[in-house]
Short mmCIF file of C-alpha atoms and ligand atoms in Angstrom, two decimals:
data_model
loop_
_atom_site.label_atom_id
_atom_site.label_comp_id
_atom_site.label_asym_id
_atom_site.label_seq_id
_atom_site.Cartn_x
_atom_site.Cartn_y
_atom_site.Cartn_z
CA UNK A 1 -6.39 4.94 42.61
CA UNK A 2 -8.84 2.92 40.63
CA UNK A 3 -7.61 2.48 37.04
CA UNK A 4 -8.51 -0.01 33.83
CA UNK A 5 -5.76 -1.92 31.95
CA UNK A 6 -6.63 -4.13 28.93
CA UNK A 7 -5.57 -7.75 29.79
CA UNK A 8 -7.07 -10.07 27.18
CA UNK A 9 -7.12 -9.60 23.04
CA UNK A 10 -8.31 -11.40 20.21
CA UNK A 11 -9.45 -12.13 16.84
CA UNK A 12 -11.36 -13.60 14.56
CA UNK A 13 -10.38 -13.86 10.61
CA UNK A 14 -13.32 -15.18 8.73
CA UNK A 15 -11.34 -18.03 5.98
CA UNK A 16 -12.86 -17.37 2.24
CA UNK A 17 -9.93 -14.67 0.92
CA UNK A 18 -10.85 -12.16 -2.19
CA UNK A 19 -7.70 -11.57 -3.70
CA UNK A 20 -7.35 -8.49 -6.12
CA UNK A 21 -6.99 -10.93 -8.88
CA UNK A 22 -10.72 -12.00 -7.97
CA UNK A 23 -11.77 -8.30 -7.78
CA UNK A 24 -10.35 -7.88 -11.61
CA UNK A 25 -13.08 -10.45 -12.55
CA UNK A 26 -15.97 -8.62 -10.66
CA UNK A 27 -15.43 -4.80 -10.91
CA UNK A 28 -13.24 -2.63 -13.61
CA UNK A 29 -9.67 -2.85 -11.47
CA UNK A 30 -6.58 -4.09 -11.63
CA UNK A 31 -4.04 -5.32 -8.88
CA UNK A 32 -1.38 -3.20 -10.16
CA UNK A 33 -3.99 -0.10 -9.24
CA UNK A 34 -5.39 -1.58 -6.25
CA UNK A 35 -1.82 -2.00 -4.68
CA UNK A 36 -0.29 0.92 -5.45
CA UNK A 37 -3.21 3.54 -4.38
CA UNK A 38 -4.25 1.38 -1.40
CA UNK A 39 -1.84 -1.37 -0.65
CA UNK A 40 -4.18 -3.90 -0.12
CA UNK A 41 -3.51 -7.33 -1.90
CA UNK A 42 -6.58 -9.40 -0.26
CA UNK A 43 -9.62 -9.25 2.24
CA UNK A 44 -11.73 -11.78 3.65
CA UNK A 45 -15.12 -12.22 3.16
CA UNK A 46 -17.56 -13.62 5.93
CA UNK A 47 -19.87 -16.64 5.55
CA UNK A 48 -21.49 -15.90 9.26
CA UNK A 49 -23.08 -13.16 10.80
CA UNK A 50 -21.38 -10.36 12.25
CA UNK A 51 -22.38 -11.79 15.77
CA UNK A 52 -20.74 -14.61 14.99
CA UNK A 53 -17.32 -13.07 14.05
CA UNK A 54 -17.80 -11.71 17.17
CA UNK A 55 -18.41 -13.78 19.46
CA UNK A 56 -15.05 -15.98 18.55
CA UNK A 57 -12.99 -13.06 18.84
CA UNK A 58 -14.78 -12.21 22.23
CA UNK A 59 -14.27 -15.77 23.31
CA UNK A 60 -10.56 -15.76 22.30
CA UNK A 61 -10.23 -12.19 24.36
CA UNK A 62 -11.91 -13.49 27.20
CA UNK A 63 -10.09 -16.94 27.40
CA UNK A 64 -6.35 -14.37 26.76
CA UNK A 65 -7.51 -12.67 30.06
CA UNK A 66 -7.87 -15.82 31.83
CA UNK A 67 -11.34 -14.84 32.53
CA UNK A 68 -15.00 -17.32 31.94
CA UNK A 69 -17.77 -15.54 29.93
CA UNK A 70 -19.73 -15.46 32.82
CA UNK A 71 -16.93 -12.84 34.69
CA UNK A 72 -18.17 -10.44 31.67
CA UNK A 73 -19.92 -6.97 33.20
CA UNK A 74 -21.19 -5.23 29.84
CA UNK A 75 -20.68 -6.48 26.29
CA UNK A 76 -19.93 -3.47 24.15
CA UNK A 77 -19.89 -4.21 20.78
CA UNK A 78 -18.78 -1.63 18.07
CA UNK A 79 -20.08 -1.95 14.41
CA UNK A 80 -21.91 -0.44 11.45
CA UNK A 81 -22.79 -3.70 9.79
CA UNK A 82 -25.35 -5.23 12.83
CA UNK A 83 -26.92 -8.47 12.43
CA UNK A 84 -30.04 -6.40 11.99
CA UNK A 85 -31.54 -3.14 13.59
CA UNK A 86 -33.55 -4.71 16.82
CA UNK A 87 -32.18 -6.11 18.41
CA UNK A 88 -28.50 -5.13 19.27
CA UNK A 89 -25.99 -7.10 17.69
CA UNK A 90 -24.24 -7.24 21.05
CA UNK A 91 -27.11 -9.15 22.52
CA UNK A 92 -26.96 -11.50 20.07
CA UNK A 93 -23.22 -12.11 20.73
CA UNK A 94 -23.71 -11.84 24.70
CA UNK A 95 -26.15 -14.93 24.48
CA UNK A 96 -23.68 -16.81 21.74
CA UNK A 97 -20.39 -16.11 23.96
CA UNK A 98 -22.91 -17.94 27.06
CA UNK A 99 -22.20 -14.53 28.74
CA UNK A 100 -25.47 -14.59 31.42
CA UNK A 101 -27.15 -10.89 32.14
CA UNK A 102 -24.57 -8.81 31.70
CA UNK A 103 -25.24 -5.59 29.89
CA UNK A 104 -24.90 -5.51 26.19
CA UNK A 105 -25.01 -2.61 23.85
CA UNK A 106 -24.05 -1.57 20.39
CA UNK A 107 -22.05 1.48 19.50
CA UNK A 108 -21.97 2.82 16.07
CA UNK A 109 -18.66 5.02 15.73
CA UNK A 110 -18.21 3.64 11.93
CA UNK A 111 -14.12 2.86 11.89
CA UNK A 112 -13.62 4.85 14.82
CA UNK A 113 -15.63 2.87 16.72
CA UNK A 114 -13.17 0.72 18.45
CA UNK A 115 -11.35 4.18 20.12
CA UNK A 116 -14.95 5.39 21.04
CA UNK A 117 -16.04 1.86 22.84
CA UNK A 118 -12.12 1.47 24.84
CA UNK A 119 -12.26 4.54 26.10
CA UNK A 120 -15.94 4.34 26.99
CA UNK A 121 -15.05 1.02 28.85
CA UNK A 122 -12.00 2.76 30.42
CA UNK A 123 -14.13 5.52 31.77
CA UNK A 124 -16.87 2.82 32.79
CA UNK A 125 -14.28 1.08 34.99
CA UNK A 126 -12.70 4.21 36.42
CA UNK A 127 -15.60 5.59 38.04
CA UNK A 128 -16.27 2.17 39.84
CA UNK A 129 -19.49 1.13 38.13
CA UNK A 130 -18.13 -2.16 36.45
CA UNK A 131 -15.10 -4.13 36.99
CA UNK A 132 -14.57 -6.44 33.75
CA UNK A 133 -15.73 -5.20 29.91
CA UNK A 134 -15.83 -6.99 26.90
CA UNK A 135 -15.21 -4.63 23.64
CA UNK A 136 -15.31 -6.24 20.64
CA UNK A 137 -15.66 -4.30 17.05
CA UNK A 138 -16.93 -6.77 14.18
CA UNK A 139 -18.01 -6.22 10.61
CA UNK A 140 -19.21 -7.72 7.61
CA UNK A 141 -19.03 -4.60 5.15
CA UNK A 142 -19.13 -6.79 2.34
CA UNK A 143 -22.96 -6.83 2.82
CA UNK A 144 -22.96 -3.01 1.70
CA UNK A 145 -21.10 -3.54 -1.48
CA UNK A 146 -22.19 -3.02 -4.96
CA UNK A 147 -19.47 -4.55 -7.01
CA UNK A 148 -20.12 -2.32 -9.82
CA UNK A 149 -18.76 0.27 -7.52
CA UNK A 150 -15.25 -0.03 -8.15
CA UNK A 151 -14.29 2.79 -5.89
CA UNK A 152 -15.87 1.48 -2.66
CA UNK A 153 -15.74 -2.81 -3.41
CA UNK A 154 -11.63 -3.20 -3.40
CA UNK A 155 -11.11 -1.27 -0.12
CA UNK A 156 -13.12 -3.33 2.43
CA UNK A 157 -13.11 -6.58 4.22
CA UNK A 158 -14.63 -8.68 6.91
CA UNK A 159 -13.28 -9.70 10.60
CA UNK A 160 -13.11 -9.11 14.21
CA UNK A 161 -11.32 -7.84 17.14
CA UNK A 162 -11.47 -7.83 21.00
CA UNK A 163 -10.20 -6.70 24.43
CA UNK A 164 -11.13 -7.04 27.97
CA UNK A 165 -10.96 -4.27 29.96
CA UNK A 166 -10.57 -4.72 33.83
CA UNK A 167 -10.14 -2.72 36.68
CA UNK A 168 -6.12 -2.33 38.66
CA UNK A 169 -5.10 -0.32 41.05
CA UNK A 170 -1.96 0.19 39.13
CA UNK A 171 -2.13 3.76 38.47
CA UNK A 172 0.56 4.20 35.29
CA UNK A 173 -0.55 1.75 32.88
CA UNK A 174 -3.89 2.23 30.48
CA UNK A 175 -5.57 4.98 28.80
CA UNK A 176 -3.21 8.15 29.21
CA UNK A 177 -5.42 10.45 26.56
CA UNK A 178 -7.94 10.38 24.55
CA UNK A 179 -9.70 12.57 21.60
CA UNK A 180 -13.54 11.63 20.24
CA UNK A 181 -14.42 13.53 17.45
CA UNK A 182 -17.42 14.22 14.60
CA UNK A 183 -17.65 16.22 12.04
CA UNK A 184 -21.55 15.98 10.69
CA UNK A 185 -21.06 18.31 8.50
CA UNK A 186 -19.56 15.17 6.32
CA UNK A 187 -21.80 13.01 6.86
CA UNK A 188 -23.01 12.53 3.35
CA UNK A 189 -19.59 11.82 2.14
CA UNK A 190 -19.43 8.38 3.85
CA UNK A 191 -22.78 7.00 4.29
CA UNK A 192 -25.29 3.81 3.86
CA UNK A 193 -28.60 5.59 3.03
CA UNK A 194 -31.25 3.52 4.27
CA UNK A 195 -31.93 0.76 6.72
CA UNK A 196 -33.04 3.13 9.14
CA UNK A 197 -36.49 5.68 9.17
CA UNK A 198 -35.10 9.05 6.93
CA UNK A 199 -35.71 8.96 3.49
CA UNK A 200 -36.01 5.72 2.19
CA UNK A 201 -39.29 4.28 1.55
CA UNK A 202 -39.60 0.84 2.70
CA UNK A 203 -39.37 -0.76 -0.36
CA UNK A 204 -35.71 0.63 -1.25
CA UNK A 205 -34.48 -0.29 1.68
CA UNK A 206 -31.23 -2.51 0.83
CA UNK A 207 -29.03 0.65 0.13
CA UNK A 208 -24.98 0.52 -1.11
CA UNK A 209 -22.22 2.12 0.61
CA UNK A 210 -21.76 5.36 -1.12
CA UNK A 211 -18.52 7.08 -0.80
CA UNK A 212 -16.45 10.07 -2.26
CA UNK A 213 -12.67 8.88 -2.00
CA UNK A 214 -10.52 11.81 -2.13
CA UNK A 215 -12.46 13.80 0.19
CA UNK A 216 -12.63 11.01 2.99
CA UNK A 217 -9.07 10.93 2.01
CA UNK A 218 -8.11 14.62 2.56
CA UNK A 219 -10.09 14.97 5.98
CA UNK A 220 -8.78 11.55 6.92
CA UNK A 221 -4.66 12.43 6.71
CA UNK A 222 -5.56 15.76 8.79
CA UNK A 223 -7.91 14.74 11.33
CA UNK A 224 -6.40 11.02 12.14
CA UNK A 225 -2.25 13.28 11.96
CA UNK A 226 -3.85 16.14 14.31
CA UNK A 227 -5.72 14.07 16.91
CA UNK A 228 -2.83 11.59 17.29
CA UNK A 229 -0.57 14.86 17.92
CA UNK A 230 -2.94 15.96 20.49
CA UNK A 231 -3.35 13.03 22.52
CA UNK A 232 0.22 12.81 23.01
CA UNK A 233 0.69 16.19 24.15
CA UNK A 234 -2.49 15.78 26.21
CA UNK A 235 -0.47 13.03 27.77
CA UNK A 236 2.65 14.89 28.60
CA UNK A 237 4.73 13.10 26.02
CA UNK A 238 6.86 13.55 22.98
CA UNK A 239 7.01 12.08 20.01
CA UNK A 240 10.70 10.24 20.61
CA UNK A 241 8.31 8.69 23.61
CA UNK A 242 5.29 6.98 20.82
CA UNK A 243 6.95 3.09 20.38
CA UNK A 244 4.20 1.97 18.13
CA UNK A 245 1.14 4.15 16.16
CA UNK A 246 -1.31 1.62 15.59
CA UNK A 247 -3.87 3.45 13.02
CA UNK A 248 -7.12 2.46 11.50
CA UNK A 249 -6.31 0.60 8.02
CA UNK A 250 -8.02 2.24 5.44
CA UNK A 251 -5.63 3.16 2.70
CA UNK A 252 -1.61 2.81 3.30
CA UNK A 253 -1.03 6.14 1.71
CA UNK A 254 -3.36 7.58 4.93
CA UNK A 255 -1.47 5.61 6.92
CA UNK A 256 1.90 6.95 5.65
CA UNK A 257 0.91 10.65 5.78
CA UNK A 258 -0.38 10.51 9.04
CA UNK A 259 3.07 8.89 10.15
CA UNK A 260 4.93 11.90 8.51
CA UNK A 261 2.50 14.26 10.05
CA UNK A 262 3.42 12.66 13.46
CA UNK A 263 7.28 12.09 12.53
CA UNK A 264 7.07 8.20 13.45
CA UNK A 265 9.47 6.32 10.88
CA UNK A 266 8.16 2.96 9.46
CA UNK A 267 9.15 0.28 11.85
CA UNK A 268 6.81 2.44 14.15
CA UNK A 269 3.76 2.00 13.03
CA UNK A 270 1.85 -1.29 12.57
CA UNK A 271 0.73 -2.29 9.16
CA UNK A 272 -1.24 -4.96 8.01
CA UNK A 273 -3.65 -3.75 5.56
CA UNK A 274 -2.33 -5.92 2.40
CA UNK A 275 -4.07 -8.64 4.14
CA UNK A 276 -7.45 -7.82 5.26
CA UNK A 277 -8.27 -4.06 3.74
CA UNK A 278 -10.59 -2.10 5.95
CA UNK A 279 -12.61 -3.90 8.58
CA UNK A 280 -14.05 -0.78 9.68
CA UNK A 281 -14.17 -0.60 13.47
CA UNK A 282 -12.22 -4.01 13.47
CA UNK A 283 -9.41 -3.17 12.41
CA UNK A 284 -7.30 -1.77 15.03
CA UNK A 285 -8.11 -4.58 17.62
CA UNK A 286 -6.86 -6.90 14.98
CA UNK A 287 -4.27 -5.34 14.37
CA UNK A 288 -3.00 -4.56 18.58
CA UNK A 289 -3.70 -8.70 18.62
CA UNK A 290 -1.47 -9.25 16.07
CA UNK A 291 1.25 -6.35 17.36
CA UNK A 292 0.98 -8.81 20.30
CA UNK A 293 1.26 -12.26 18.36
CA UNK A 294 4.13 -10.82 16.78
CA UNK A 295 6.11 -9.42 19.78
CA UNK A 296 5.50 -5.72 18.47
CA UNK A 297 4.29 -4.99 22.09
CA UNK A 298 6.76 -4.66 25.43
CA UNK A 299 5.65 -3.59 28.86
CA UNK A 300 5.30 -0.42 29.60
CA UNK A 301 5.22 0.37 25.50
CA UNK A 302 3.14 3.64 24.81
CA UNK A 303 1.18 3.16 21.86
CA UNK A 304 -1.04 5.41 19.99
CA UNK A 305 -4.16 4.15 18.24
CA UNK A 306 -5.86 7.00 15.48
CA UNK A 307 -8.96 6.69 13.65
CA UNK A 308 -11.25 7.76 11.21
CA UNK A 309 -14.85 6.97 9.26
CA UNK A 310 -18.10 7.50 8.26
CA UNK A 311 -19.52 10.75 10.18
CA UNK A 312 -16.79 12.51 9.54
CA UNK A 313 -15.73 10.59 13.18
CA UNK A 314 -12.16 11.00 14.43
CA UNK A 315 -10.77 9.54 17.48
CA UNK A 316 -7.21 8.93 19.00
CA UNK A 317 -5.97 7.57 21.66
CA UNK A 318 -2.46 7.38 24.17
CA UNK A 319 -1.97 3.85 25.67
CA UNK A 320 0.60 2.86 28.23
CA UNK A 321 0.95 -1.04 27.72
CA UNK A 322 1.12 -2.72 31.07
CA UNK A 323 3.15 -5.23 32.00
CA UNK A 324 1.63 -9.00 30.51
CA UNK A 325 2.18 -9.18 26.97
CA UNK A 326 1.27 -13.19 26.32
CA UNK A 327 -2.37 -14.30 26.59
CA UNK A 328 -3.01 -16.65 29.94
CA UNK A 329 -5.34 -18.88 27.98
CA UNK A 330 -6.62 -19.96 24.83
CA UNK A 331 -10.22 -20.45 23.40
CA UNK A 332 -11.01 -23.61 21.15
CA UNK A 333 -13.80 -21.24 20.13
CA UNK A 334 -14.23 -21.37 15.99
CA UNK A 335 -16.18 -20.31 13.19
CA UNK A 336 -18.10 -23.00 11.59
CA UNK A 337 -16.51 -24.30 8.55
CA UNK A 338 -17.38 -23.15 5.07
CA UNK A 339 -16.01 -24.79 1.37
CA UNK A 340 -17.19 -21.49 -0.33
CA UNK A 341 -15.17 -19.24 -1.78
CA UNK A 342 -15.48 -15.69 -1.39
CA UNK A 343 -16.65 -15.43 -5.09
CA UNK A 344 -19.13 -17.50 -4.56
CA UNK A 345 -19.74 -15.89 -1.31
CA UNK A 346 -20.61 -12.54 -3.20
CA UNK A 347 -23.43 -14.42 -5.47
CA UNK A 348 -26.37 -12.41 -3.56
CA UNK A 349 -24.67 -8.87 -3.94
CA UNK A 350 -23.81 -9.67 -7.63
CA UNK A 351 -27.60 -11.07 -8.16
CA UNK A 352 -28.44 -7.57 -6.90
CA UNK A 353 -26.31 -5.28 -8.65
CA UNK A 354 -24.66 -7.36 -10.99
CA UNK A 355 -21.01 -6.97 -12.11
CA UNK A 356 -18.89 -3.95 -12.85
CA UNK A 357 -17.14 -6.06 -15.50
C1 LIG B 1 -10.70 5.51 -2.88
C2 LIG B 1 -9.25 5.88 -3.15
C3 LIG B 1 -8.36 4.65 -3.01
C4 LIG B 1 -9.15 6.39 -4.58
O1 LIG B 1 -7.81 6.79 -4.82
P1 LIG B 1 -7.50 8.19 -5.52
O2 LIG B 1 -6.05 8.25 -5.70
O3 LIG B 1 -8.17 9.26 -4.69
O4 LIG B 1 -8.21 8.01 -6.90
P2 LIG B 1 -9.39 8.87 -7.59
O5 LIG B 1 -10.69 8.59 -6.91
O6 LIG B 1 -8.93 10.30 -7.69
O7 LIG B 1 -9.39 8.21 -9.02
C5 LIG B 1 -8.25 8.25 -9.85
C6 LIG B 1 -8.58 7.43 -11.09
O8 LIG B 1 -8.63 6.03 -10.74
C7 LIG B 1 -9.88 5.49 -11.13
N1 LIG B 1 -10.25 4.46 -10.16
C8 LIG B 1 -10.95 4.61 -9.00
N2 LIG B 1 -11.09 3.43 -8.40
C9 LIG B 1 -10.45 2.52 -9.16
C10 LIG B 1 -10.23 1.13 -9.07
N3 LIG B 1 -10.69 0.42 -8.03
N4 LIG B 1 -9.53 0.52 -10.03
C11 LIG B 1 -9.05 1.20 -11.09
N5 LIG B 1 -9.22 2.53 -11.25
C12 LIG B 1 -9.91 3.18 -10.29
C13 LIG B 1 -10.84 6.67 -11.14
O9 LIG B 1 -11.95 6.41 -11.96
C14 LIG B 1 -9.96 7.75 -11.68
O10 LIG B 1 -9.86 7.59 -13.07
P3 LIG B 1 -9.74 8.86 -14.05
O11 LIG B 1 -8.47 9.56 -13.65
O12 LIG B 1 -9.72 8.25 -15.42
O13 LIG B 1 -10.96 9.70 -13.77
C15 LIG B 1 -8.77 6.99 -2.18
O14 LIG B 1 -9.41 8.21 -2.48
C16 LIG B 1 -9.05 6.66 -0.75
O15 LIG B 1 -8.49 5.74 -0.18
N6 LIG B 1 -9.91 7.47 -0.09
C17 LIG B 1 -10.25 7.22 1.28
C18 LIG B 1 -11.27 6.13 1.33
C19 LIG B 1 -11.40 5.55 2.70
O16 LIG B 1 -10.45 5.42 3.40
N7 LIG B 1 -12.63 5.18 3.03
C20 LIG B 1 -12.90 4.57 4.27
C21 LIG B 1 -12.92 5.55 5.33
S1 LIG B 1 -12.93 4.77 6.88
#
């Protein structure tokens, strides 16, 4: 029986960090708040273009699974900050990574984009149309912030993550369930108006992330808690069976609820929010890579990843890790280097919009 396993991961941390401490001399916030209601402490902010995060995490992925760029079917690349609209931001990072003709698309799942793109590799693979697929999810939401805004510029941050998919004939290991889900009812309550061809004449076209916190909050606890149940029932498990919930990073007290909801204690989920705050889409690939780095991972492990964004989107997933759990190879692959700090990275958004302070 044809099956798909992931066998390479990576990431790619852009340098310039904005600590809270920063964000209390941008926007009207303290660390004391920021920590407590979201338990984030810093986030990085990107000096390159969202291909180019990218494309070093797809290299690092790619060089993990022992693999050349050229052994690379279909480059699918999840994000909701592209490069720009035309072309695909995949297509840009195909041609960066040296990857030659193989397919490259963009999918636009907002933070539940990196479910959405594995399992639509997985399902690629399984029906014997392509052998090897890169998925990488990259962002650079800092582009959408208005640091007036103090409710949407402390929660998000910039960065990368990456798998390769490829095909076994190992039957147990791999995708064992999976949930996609969208609400558009809620669309408005998460949303980047603009950039696109509804409603916004041309000249207004640079557009802030709007966003109404405690309702993203409410739907996100439920949906994220009741998909991740689902999947694992879908899978013919238990709870006592889950060894690691790895769940979008958006706000620890989502994270927390949805492990009550679930009845996982601490030690099993993965956590790393404090350090990067929301990627968006990236931030469950960075965080399985560093699950990995940090021996979080065994074989055969069953791990949950659980989701939620801009849409309303939900999507969960059942993993059985299979058996390799260090990387074959390593990339040399960097960003370029950058002295600027990630104040001085935000000049053009504060030249827009100014300061909240
Ligand atoms: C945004 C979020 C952290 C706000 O936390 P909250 O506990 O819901 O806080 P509220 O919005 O109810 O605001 C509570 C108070 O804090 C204030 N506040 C909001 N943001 C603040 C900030 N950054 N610093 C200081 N005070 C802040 C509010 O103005 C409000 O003040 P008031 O009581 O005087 O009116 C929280 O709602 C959240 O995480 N929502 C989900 C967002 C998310 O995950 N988005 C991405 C989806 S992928």
């Amino acid at each position: 029986m044809r099956n798909a396993v992931i066998t390479g991961w990576g990431k790619c941390l852009p340098p310039a960090v904005l600590t809270n401490a920063d964000l209390e001399t941008l926007t009207d916030t303290s660390d004391e708040w920021i920590s407590t209601r979201t338990g984030i402490k810093e986030r990085r902010i990107s000096h390159v273009d969202t291909s180019d995060l990218a494309t070093v995490a797809g290299l690092r992925a790619i060089a993990a699974a022992g693999l050349e760029p050229d052994d690379i079917d279909l480059v699918l690349l999840a994000t909701c900050t592209p490069d720009g609209l035309v072309p695909s931001t995949a297509v840009r990072a195909q041609h960066k990574m040296g990857i030659g003709g193989a397919g490259a698309m963009d999918l636009n799942a907002t933070c539940s984009g990196f479910i959405y793109a594995l399992t639509t590799a997985d399902q690629m693979i399984e029906t014997g149309a392509l052998d090897r697929v890169l998925v990488i999810a990259a962002e650079k939401l800092h582009f959408w912030i208005d640091f007036t805004d103090r409710s949407t510029s402390v929660l998000f941050g910039d960065g990368a993550g990456a798998v390769v998919v490829e095909a076994t004939d190992d039957p147990k290991p791999g995708l064992l369930s999976f949930e996609l889900g969208a609400d558009g009812s809620a669309a408005d309550i998460l949303c980047v108006h603009g950039g696109g061809t509804a409603g916004v004449p041309r000249r207004e076209q640079y557009q802030t992330m709007h966003m109404e916190g405690p309702a993203v909050f409410r739907r996100a606890v439920e949906v994220m808690g009741d998909a991740s149940e689902r999947v694992i029932a879908a899978a013919g498990l238990e709870r006592k069976d889950v060894c690691l919930l790895i769940p979008h990073q958006a706000n620890i007290r989502i994270i927390d609820a949805t492990a009550r909801r679930i009845g996982l204690a601490p030690e099993q989920v993965y956590v790393n929010i404090a350090s990067y705050g929301n990627t968006s889409a990236a931030t469950i690939p960075i965080a399985l890579a560093e699950a990995l780095e940090e021996g979080r991972v065994s074989a055969g492990d069953v791990i949950v990843f659980a989701a939620f964004g801009g849409g309303l989107t939900w999507a969960a997933a059942a993993y059985r890790w299979p058996s390799r759990t260090e990387p074959l190879g390593v990339s040399d692959a960097e960003l370029p280097q950058t002295d600027a700090t990630a104040v001085e990275l935000l000049e053009p958004n504060i030249a827009l919009h100014g300061k909240g302070v």
